[in-house]
Coordinates of C-alpha atoms in Angstrom, one line a residue:
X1 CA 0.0 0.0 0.0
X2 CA 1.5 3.5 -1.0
X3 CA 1.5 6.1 1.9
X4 CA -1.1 8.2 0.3
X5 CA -3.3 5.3 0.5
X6 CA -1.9 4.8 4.1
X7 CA -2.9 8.0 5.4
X8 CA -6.9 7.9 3.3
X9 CA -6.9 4.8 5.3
X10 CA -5.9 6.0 8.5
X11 CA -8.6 6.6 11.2
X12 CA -7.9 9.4 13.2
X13 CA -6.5 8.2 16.1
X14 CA -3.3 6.8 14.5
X15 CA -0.4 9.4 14.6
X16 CA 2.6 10.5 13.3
X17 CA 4.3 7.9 15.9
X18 CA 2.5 5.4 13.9
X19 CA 3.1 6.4 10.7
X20 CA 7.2 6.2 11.5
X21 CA 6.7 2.7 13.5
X22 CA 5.3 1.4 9.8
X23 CA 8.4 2.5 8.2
X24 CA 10.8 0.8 10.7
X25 CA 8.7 -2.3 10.3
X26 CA 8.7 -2.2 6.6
X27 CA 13.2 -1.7 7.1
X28 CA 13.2 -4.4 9.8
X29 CA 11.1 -6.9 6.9
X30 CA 13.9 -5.8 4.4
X31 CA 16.4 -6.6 6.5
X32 CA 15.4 -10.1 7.5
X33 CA 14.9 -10.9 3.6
X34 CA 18.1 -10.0 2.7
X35 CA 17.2 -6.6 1.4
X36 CA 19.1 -4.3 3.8
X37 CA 19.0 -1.0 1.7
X38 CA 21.8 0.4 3.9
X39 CA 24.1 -2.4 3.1
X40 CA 24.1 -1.3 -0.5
X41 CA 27.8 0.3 -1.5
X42 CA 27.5 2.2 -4.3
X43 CA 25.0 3.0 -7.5
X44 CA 26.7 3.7 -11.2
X45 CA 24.3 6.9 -12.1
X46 CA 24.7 8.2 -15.9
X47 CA 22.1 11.2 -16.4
X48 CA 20.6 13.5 -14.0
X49 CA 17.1 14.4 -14.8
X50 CA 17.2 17.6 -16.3
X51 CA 20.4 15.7 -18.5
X52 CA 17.9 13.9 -20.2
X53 CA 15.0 16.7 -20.9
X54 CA 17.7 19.0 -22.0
X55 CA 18.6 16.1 -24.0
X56 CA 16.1 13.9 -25.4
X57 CA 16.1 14.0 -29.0
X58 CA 19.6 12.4 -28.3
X59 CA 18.7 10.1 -25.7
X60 CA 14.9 8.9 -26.7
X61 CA 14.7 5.1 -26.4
X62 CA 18.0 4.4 -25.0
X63 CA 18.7 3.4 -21.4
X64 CA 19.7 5.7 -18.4
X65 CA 20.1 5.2 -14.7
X66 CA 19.2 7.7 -12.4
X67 CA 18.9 7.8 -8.7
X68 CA 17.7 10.1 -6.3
X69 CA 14.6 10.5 -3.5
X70 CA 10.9 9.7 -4.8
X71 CA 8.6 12.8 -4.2
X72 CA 5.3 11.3 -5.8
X73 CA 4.0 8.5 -6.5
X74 CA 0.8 6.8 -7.9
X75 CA 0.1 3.1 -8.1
X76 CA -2.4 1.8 -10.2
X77 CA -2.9 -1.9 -10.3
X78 CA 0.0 -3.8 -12.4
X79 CA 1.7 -0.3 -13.5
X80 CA 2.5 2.8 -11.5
X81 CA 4.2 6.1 -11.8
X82 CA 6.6 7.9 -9.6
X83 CA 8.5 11.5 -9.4
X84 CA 12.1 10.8 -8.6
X85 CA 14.2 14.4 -7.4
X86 CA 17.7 14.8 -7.6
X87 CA 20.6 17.4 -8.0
X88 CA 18.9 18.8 -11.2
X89 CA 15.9 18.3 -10.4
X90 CA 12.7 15.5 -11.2
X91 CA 11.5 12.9 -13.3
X92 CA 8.6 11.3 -13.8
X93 CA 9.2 7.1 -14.1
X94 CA 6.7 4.4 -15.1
X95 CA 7.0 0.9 -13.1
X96 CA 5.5 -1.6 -14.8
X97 CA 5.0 -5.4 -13.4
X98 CA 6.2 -6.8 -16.4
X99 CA 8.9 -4.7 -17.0
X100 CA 10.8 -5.2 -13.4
X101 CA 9.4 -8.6 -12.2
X102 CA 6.7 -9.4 -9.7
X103 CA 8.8 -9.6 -6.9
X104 CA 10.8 -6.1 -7.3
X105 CA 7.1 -5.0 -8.0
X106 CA 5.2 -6.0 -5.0
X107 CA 8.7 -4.1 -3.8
X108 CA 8.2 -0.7 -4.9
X109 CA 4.7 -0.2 -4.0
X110 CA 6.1 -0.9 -0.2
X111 CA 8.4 2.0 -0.9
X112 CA 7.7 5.3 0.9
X113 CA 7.6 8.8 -0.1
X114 CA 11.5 10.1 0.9
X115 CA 13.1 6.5 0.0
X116 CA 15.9 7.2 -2.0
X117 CA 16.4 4.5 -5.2
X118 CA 18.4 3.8 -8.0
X119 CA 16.5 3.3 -11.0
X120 CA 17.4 2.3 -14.7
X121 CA 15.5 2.5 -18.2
X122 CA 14.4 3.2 -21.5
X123 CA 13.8 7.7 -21.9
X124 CA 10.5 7.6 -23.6
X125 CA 7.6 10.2 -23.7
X126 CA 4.1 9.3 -22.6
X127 CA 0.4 10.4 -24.2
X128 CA 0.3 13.6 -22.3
X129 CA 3.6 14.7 -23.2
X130 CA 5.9 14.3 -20.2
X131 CA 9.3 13.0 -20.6
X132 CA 9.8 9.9 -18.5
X133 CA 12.3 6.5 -17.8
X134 CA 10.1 3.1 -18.7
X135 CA 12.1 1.4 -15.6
X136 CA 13.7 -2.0 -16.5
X137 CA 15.5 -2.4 -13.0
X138 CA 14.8 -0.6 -9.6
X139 CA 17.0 -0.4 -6.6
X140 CA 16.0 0.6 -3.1
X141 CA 19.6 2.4 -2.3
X142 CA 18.3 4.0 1.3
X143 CA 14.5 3.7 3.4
X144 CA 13.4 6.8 4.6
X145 CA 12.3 6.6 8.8
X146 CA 10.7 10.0 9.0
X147 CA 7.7 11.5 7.2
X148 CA 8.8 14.7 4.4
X149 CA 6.3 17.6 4.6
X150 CA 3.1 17.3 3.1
X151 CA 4.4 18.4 -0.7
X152 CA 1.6 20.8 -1.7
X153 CA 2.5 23.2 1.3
X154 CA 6.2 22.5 1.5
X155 CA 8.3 23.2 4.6
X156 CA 7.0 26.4 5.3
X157 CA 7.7 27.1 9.2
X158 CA 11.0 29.6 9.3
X159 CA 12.7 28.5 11.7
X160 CA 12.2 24.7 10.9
X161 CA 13.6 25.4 7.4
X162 CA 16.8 26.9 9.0
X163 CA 17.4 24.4 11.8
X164 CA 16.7 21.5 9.1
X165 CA 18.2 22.9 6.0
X166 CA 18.4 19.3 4.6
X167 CA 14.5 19.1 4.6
X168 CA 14.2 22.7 3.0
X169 CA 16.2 22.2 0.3
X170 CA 14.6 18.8 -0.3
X171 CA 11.3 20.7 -0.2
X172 CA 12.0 24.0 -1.8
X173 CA 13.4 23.7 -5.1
X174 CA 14.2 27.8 -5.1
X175 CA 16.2 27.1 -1.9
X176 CA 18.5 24.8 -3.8
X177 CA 18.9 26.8 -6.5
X178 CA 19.6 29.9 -4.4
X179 CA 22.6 27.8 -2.7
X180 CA 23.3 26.6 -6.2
X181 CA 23.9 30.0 -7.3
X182 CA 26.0 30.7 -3.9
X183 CA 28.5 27.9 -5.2
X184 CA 28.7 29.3 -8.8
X185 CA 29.0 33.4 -7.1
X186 CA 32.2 31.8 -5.2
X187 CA 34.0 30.0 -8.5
X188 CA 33.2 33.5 -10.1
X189 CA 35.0 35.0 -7.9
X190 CA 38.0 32.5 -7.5
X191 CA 37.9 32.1 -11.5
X192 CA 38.7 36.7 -12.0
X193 CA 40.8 37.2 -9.4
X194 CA 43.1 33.9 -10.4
X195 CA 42.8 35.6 -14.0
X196 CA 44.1 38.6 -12.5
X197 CA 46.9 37.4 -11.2
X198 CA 46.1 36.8 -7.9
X199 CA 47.0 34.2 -5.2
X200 CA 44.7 32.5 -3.0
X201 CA 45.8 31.5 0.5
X202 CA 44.9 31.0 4.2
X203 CA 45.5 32.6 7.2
X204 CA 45.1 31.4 11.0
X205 CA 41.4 31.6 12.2
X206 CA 42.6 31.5 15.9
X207 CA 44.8 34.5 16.8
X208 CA 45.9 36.2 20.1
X209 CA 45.3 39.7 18.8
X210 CA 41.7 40.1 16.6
X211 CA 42.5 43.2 14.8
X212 CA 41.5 44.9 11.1
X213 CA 38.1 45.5 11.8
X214 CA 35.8 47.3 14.8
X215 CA 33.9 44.5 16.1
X216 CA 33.9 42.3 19.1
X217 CA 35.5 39.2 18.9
X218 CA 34.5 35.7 20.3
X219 CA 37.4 34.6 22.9
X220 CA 38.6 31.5 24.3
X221 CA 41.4 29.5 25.6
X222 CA 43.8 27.2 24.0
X223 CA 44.5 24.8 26.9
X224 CA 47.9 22.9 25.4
X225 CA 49.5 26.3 25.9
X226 CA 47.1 27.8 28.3
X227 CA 46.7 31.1 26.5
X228 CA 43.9 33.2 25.7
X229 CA 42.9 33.4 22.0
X230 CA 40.4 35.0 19.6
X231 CA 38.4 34.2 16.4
X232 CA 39.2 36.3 13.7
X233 CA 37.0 39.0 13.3
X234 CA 38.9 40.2 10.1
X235 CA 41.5 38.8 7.5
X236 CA 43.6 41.9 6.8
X237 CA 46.5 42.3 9.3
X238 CA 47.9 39.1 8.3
X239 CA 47.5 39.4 4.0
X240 CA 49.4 42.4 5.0
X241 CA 52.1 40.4 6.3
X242 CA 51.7 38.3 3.2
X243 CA 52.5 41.7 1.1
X244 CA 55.4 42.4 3.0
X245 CA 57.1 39.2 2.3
X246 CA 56.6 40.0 -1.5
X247 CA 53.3 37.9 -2.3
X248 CA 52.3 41.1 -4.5
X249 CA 48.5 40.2 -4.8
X250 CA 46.7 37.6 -2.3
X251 CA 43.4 37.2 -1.2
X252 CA 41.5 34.7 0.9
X253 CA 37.9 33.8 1.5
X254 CA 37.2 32.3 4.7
X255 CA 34.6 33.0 7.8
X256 CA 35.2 35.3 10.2
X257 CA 33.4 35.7 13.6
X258 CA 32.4 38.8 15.3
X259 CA 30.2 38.7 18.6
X260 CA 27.5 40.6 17.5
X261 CA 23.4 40.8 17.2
X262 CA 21.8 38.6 14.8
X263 CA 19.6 40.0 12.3
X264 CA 18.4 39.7 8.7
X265 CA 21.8 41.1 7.6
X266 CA 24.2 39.9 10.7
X267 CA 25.2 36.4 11.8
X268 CA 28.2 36.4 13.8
X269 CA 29.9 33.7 12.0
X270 CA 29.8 34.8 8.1
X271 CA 32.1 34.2 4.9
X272 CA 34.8 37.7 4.0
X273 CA 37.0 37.6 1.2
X274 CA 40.2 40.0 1.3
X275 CA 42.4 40.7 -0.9
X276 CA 45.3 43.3 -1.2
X277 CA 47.4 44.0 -4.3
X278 CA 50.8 46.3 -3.9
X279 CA 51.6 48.8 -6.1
X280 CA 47.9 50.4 -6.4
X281 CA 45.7 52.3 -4.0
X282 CA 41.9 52.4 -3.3
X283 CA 41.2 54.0 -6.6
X284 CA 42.8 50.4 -8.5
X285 CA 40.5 49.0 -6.0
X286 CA 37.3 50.6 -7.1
X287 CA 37.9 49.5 -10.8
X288 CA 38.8 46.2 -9.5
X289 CA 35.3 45.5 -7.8
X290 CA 33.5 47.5 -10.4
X291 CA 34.9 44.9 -12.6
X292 CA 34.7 42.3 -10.4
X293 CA 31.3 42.5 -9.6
X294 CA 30.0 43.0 -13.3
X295 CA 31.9 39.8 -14.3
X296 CA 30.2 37.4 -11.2
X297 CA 26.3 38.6 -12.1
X298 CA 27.2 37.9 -16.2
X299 CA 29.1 34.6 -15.5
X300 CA 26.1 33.6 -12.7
X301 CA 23.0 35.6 -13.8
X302 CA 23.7 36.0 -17.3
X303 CA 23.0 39.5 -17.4
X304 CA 24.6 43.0 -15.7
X305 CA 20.8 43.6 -14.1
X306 CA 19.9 42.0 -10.9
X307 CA 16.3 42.3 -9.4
X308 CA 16.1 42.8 -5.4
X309 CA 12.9 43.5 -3.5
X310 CA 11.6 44.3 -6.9
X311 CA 14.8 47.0 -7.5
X312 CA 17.0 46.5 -10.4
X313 CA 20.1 48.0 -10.4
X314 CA 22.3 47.9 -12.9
X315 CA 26.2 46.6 -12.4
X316 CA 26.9 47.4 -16.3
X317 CA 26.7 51.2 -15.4
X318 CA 29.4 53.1 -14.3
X319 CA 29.1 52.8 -10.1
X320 CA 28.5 56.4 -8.7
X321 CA 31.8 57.9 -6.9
X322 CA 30.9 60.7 -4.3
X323 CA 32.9 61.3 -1.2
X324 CA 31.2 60.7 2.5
X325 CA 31.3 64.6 3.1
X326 CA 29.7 65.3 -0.2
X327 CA 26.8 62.6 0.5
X328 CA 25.6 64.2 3.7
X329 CA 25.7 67.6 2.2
X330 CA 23.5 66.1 -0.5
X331 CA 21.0 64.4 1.5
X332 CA 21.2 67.0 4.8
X333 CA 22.6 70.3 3.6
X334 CA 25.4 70.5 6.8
X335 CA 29.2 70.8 4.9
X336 CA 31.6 69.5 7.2
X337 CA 33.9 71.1 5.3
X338 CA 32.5 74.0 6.7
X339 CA 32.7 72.5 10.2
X340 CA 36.3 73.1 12.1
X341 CA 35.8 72.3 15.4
X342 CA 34.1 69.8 17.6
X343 CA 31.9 72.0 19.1
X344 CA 30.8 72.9 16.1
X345 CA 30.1 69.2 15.1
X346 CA 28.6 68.7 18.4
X347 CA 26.1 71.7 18.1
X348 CA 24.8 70.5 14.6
X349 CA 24.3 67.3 15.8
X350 CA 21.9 68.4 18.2
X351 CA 20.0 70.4 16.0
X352 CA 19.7 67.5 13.6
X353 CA 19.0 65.0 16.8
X354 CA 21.8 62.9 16.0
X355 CA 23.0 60.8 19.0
X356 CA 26.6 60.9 19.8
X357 CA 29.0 60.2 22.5
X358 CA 31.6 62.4 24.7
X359 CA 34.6 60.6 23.0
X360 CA 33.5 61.2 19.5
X361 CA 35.0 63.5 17.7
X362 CA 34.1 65.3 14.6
X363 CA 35.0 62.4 12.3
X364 CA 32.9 60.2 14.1
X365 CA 29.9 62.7 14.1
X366 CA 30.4 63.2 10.2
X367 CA 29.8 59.4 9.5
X368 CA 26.9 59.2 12.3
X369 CA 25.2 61.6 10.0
X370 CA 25.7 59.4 7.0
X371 CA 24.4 56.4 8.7
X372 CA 21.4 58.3 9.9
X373 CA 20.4 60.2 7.0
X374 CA 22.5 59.0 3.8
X375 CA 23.2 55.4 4.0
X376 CA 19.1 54.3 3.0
X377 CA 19.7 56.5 -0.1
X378 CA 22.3 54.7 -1.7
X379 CA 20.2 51.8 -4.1
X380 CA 22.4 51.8 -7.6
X381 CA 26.2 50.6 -7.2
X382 CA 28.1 53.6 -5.8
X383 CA 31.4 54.1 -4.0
X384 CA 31.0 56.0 -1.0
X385 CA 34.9 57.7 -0.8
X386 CA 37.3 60.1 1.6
X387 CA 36.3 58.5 5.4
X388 CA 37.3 60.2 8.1
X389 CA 41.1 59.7 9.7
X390 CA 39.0 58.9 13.4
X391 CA 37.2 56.1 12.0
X392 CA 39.5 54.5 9.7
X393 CA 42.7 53.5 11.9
X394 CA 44.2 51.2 9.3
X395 CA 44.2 53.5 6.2
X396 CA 46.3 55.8 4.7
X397 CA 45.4 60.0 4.6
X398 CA 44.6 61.5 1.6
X399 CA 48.2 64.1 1.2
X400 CA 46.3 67.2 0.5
X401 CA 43.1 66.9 3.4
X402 CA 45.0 64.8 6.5
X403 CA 41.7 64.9 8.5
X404 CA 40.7 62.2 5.6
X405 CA 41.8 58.9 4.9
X406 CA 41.7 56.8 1.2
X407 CA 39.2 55.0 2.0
X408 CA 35.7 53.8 0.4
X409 CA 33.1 51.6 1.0
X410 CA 30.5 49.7 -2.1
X411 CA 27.1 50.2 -1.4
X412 CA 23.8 48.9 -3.1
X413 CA 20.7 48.7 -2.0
X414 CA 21.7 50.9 1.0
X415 CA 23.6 48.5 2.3
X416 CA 27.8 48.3 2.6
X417 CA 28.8 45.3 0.6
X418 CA 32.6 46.6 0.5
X419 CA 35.6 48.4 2.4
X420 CA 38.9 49.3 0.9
X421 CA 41.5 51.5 1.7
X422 CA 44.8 52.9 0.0
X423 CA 46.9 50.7 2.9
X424 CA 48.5 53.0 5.8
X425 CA 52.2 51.6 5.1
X426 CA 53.8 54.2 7.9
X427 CA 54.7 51.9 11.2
X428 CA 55.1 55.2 13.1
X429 CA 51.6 56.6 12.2
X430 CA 50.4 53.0 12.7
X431 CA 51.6 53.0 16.0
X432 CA 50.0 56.4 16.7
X433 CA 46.7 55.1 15.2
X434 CA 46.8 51.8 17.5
X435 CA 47.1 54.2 20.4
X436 CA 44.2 55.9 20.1
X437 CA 42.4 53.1 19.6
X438 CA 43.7 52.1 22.9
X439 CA 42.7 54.6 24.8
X440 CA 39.3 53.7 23.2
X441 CA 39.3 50.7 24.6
X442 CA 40.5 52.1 27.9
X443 CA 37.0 54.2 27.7
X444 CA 35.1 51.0 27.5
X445 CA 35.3 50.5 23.6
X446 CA 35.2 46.6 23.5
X447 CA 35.4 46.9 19.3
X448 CA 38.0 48.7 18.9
X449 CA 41.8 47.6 18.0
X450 CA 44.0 46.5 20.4
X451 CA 48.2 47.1 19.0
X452 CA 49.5 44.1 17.2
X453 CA 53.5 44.4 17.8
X454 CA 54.4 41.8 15.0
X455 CA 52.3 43.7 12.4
X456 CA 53.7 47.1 13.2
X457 CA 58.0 44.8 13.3
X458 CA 56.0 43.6 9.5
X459 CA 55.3 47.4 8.6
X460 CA 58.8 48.6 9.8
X461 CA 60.4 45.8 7.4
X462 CA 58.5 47.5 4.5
X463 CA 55.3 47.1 2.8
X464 CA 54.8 48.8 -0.7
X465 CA 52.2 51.0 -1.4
X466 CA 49.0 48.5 -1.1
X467 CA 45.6 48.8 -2.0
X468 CA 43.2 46.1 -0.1
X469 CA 39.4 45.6 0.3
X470 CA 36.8 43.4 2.0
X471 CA 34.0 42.2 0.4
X472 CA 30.9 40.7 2.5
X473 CA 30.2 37.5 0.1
X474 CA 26.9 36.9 2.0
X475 CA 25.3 39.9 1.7
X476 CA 26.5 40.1 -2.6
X477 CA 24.3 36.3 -2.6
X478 CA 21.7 37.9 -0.9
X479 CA 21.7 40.7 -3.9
X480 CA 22.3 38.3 -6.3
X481 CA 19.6 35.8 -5.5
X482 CA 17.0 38.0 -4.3
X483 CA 17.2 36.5 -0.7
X484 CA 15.9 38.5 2.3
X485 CA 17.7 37.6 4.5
X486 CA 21.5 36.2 5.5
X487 CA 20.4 33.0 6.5
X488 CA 18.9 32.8 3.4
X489 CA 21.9 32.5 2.1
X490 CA 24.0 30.5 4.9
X491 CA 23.4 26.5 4.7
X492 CA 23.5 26.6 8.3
X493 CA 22.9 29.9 10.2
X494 CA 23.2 30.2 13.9
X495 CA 20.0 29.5 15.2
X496 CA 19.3 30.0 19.6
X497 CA 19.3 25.9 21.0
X498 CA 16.2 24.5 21.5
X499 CA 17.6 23.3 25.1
X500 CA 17.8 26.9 26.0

């Protein structure tokens, strides 16, 4: 009896803890007869099923084997069909009595929704049109012991899809495709920069010292030497190292970890790639990820447009360049050029109702501003240029305006999606840039840098000029899949334990 016809038979009282005690007797029956599906080693698979749609001219009447789980299935006396999913998607086979044998027969229509089998046969089409396999051998390769999702209404429950990811993307065919897409995003990326000359290599995830970004790290303790150490929050200080002892362009991608709130664009474990190339500044940067960017949506989407929340914006375009003082005077009419004192900074900031605190300075208040009333703004592909020196400890001044720094972020869809600086190369105003980030820390800043003496002995070595940036490959699959959310876009986000 098929499950559907298991459950129309069902009376009420019989629950799901029935239902799964019928599929461990049906495995325990197997296993006495011989049958053990999970002593099965191995199944020689030619064709996936959208190989043979895409291909059927070519392959009509000859034999494929496929395997993969069965989805559907309808049995109807001495012949039955089923829908059979795997990587590419489904299939619909036809079992017939007389084509498998009796035996393998009474077989299949024991077989459960979620079994997974192995299936060979003849590619034919049927009356209605639907290409099919005319099975000539079936294989029972593993028994499903828990119940899929009822499939007109899917795994639909949020959280459920998260914490089981396996069942959501055996349920949700645009979830696949979305982590699909993920996988081709990352060769994309691996594929220009290798083109470009560029190394990739890997740097330690446990350090003493988390440094190259403002965030908290997550800290624990290594017991063999019984030291305190620190997930990397950031992958910069040591590439730099990596530029100093002449690799001239590297980059890794690799998770970082930062001890911070969770949200539909935070998860405190997430995937960075770095990379930093000597001889340029933040300006070779922007062309690089202007370039960059455009060649990952053609290669993956197929097209420079991409479609977000029902925006396009267009990576084919020219990105927008405008500097972070020019963007607030655009979108709030205060020039901080204008603006020479703190006081001054301070005073506008309470006519505008920004929220600052005493240790900011005016640098700090400028890009308060832009987060408050700029950073929404920015939809299309633009570089946001020219930071402030007080919030950008790692980056070099521009030589005519030392209150600024070389630095820009990549925004779209008003959110950051890069950072990149013309690389502060000067050990003694590194070391004066690590101080003051100490005495925020003193104050109670738990983000900011602590001074890394080995990276400042690198930097008195010599390190050419160096331009380097960070890109956020979560969020740029979020863009490029339309996904909502990060753990849209993370096989396995960090969810709260159900113990807790």
């Amino acid at each position: 009896m098929s499950e559907q016809n298991e459950q129309k038979n069902n009376k009420p009282q019989q629950n799901v803890n029935e239902l799964l005690k019928i599929r461990r007797d049906k495995l325990k029956e197997l296993q006495e007869s011989g049958r053990d599906p999970f002593q099965i080693m191995k199944y020689d698979v030619t064709h996936h099923s959208s190989d043979i749609k895409d291909c059927f001219e070519e392959l009509e009447g000859k034999n494929v084997s496929i395997a993969g789980r069965i989805m559907s299935k309808r049995v109807m006396g001495k012949a039955s069909f089923c829908h059979i999913q795997d990587l590419k998607g489904t299939i619909q086979c036809y079992i017939a009595r007389d084509s498998i044998g009796e035996e393998d027969y009474k077989l299949f229509k024991k077989m459960d929704i979620g079994d997974i089998i192995g299936l060979s046969g003849e590619v034919f089409r049927t009356k209605m049109g639907e290409i099919s396999v005319h099975a000539s051998s079936i294989t029972l390769l593993s028994k499903s012991l828990q119940i899929l999702p009822e499939k007109y209404h899917g795994l639909t429950n949020t959280d459920m899809r998260y914490r089981q990811r396996y069942v959501d993307l055996i349920m949700n065919e645009d979830v696949k495709d979305t982590f699909i897409k993920r996988s081709k995003i990352i060769s994309a990326i691996r594929r220009y920069l290798d083109d470009q000359g560029f190394m990739e290599v890997e740097t330690p995830m446990l350090v003493s010292n988390a440094g190259g970004a403002t965030a908290r790290p997550f800290e624990t303790h290594f017991n063999a030497l019984d030291e305190d150490l620190r997930l990397r929050i950031s992958l910069e200080l040591y590439l730099k190292r990596l530029i100093v002892g002449g690799l001239e362009r590297v980059y890794e991608i690799g998770r970082v970890f930062r001890n911070e709130g969770l949200d539909t664009r935070h998860n405190p474990e997430f995937t960075l790639m770095e990379l930093y190339q000597a001889y340029t500044d933040y300006h070779g940067m922007m062309d690089l990820t202007e370039n960059l960017y455009r060649y990952v949506a053609q290669q993956v989407l197929g097209t420079t447009k991409t479609i977000y929340n029902g925006i396009e914006m267009d990576l084919g375009k020219p990105f927008e360049r405008i500097t972070m003082v020019e963007a607030v005077k655009k979108y709030t009419g205060v020039d901080f050029k204008e603006i020479k004192t703190i006081e001054e900074a301070q005073r506008i900031a309470d006519e505008k109702g920004v929220q600052y605190e005493k240790h900011h300075k005016k640098g700090d208040i400028l890009n308060l501003f832009f987060e408050t009333f700029v950073e929404e703004h920015l939809i299309q592909p633009t570089f946001l240029m020219d930071h402030p020196v007080e919030i950008s400890p790692l980056t070099k001044r521009k030589p005519d305006d030392p209150d600024y720094v070389e630095r820009f972020e990549f925004f779209m869809n008003g959110w950051e999606m890069a950072n990149a600086y013309s690389e502060l190369n000067d050990p003694i105003d590194q070391r004066e840039r690590f101080k003051a980030q100490e005495e925020l820390l003193a104050l109670g800043d738990e983000e900011a840098n602590r001074t890394d003496e080995d990276f400042l002995n690198a930097l008195e070595i010599g390190m050419p000029p160096t331009g380097g940036i960070g890109f956020g490959i979560d969020r740029m699959c979020m863009l490029l899949t339309d996904s909502p959310a990060i753990r849209d876009v993370l096989l396995f986000p960090t969810m709260k334990s159900l113990d807790k």
